[in-house]
CSV table of C-alpha atoms in Angstrom, one decimal:
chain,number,residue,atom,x,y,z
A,1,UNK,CA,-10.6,16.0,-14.2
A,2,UNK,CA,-10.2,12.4,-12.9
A,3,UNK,CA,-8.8,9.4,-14.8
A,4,UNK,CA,-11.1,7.3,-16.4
A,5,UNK,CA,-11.7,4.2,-14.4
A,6,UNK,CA,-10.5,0.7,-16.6
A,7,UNK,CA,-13.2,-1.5,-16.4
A,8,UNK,CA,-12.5,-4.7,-14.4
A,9,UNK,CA,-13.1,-6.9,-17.0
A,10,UNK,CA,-10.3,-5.3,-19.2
A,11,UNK,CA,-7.1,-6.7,-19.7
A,12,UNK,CA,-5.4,-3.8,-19.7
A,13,UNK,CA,-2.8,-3.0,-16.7
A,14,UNK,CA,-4.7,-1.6,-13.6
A,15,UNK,CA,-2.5,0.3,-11.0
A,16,UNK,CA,-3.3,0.5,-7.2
A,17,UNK,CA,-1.2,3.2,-5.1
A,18,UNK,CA,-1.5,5.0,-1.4
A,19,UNK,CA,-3.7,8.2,-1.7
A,20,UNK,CA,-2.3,11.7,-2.8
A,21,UNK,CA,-3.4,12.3,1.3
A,22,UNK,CA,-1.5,9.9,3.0
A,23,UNK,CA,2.1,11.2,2.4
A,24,UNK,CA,1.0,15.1,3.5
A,25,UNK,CA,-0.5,13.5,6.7
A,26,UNK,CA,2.6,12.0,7.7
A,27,UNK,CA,5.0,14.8,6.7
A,28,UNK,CA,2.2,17.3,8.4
A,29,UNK,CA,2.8,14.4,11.5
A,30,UNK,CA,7.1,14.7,11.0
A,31,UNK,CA,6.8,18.3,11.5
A,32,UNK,CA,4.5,18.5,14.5
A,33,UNK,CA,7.3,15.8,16.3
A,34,UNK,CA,9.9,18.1,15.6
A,35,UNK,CA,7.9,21.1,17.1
A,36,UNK,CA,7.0,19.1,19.9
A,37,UNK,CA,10.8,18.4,20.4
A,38,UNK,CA,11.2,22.1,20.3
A,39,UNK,CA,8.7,23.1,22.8
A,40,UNK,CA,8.8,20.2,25.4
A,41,UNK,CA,12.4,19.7,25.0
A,42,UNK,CA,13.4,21.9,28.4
A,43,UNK,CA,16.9,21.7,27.4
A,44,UNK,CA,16.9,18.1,27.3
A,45,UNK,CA,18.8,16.8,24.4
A,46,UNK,CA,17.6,13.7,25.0
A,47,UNK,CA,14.3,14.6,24.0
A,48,UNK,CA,15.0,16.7,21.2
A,49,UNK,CA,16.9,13.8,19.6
A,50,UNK,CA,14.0,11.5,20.1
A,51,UNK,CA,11.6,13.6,18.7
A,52,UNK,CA,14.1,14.4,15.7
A,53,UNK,CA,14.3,10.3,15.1
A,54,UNK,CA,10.8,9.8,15.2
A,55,UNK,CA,10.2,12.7,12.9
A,56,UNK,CA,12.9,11.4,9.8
A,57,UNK,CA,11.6,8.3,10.1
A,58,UNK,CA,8.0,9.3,9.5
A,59,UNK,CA,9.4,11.8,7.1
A,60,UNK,CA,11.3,8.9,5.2
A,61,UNK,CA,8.0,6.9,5.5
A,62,UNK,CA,6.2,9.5,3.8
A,63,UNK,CA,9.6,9.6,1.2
A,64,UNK,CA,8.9,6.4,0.2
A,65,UNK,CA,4.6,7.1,-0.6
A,66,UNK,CA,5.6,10.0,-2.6
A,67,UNK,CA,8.6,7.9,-4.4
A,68,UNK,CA,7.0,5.0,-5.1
A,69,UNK,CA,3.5,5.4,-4.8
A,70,UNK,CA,2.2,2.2,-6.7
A,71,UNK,CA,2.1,-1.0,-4.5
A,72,UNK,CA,0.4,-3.2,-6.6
A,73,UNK,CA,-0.6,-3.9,-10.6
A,74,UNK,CA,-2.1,-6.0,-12.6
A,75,UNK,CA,-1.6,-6.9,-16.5
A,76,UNK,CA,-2.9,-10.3,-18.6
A,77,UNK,CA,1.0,-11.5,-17.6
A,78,UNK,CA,0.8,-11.3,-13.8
A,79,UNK,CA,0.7,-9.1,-10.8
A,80,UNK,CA,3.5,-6.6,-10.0
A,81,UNK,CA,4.2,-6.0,-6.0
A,82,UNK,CA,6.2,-3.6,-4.1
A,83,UNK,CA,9.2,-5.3,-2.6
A,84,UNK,CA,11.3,-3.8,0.3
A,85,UNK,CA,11.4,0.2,0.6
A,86,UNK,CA,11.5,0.8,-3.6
A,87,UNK,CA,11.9,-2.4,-5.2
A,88,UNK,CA,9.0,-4.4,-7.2
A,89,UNK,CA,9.0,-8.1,-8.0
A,90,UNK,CA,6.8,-9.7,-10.8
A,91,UNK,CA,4.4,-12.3,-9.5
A,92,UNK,CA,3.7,-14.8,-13.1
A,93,UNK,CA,0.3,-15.9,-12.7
A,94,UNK,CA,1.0,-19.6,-12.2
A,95,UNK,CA,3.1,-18.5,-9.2
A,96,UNK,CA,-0.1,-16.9,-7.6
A,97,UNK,CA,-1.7,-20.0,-5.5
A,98,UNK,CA,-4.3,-17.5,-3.7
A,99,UNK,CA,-5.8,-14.0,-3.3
A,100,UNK,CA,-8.1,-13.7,-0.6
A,101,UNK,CA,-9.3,-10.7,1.9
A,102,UNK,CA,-8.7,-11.0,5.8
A,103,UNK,CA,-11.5,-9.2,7.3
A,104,UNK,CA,-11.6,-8.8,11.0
A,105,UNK,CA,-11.3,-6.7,14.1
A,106,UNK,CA,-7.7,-4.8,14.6
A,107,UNK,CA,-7.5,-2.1,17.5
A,108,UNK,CA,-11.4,-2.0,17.9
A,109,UNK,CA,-12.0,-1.3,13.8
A,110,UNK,CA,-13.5,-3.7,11.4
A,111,UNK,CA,-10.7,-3.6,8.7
A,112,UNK,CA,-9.9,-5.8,5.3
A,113,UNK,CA,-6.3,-7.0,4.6
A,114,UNK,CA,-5.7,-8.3,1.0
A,115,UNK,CA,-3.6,-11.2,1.1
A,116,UNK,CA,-1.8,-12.4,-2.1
A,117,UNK,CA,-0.3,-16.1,-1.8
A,118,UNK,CA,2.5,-16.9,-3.9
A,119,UNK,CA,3.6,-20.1,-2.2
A,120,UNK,CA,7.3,-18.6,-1.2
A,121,UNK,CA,5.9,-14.9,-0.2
A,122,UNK,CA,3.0,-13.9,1.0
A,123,UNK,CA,1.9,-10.0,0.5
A,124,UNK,CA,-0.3,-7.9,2.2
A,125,UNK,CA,-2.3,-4.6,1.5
A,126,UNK,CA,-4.3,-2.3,3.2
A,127,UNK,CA,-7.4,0.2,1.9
A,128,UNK,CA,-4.1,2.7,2.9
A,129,UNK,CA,-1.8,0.8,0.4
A,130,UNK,CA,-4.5,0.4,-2.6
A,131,UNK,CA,-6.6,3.5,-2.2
A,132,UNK,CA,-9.7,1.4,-2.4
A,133,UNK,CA,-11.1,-1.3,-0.6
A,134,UNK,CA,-9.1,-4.9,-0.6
A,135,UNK,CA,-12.4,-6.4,-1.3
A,136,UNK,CA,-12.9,-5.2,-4.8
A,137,UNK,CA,-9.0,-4.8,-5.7
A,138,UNK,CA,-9.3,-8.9,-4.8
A,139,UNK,CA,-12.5,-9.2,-7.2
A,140,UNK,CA,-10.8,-6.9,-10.3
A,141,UNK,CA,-7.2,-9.1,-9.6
A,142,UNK,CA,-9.3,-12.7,-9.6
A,143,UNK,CA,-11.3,-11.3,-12.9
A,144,UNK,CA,-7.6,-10.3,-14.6
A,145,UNK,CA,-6.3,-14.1,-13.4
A,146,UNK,CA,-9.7,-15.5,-14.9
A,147,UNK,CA,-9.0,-13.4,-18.6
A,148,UNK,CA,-5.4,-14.3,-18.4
A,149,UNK,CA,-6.3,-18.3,-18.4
């Protein structure tokens, strides 16, 4: 059974996080690198090692999805972003001065970047970050700024 979907017009706290999928992908990816350490290693320890560090890191990547999967959330007092590896800072709404989406080419794909402007830090999301598109997380976050004034 899924959640029930707030409506965007509520003022209730709405939560954004990275998709349940994300997280298995790169741990699936973490233990493929070590496997291709294994194998293509030759006795090189050089190799091994390299593929070891590529793999904790993508492991510890996925570490942080599953830890802290919420990146961003919104109540009638403000937004709430993910700072550094865990952390979260509170963004008051009078210290939001923008939310806008970047669309655009990046590698050959047409993507969407939401961009929240809080005059001192600027902080970005990706469809991977919100688990729906920036677009209408920008629309639902305006809407909540709109009820909250």
């Amino acid at each position: 059974m899924r959640p029930e979907r707030i409506p965007e017009s509520s003022t209730a706290e709405r939560q954004w996080r990275v998709p349940a999928s994300v997280p298995v992908v790169k741990l699936i990816g973490a233990a493929a690198l070590v496997g291709l350490g294994l194998l293509l290693a030759e006795g090189d320890r050089v190799r091994l090692v390299l593929a070891a560090a590529a793999a904790v890191g993508l492991a510890g990547w996925a570490a942080r999805d599953l830890l802290v999967p919420v990146r961003l959330a919104v109540d009638p007092a403000g937004i709430t972003v993910i700072r550094g590896l865990a952390g979260r800072r509170r963004l008051a709404w009078d210290t939001v001065e923008a939310i806008t989406v970047d669309r655009g080419p990046r590698r050959g794909l047409s993507t969407e970047i939401l961009e929240i402007d809080a005059g001192d830090s600027l902080h970005l999301f990706g469809r991977y970050d919100l688990d729906a598109p920036p677009g209408e997380v920008a629309e639902a976050l305006r809407a909540a700024h709109g009820e909250a004034h």
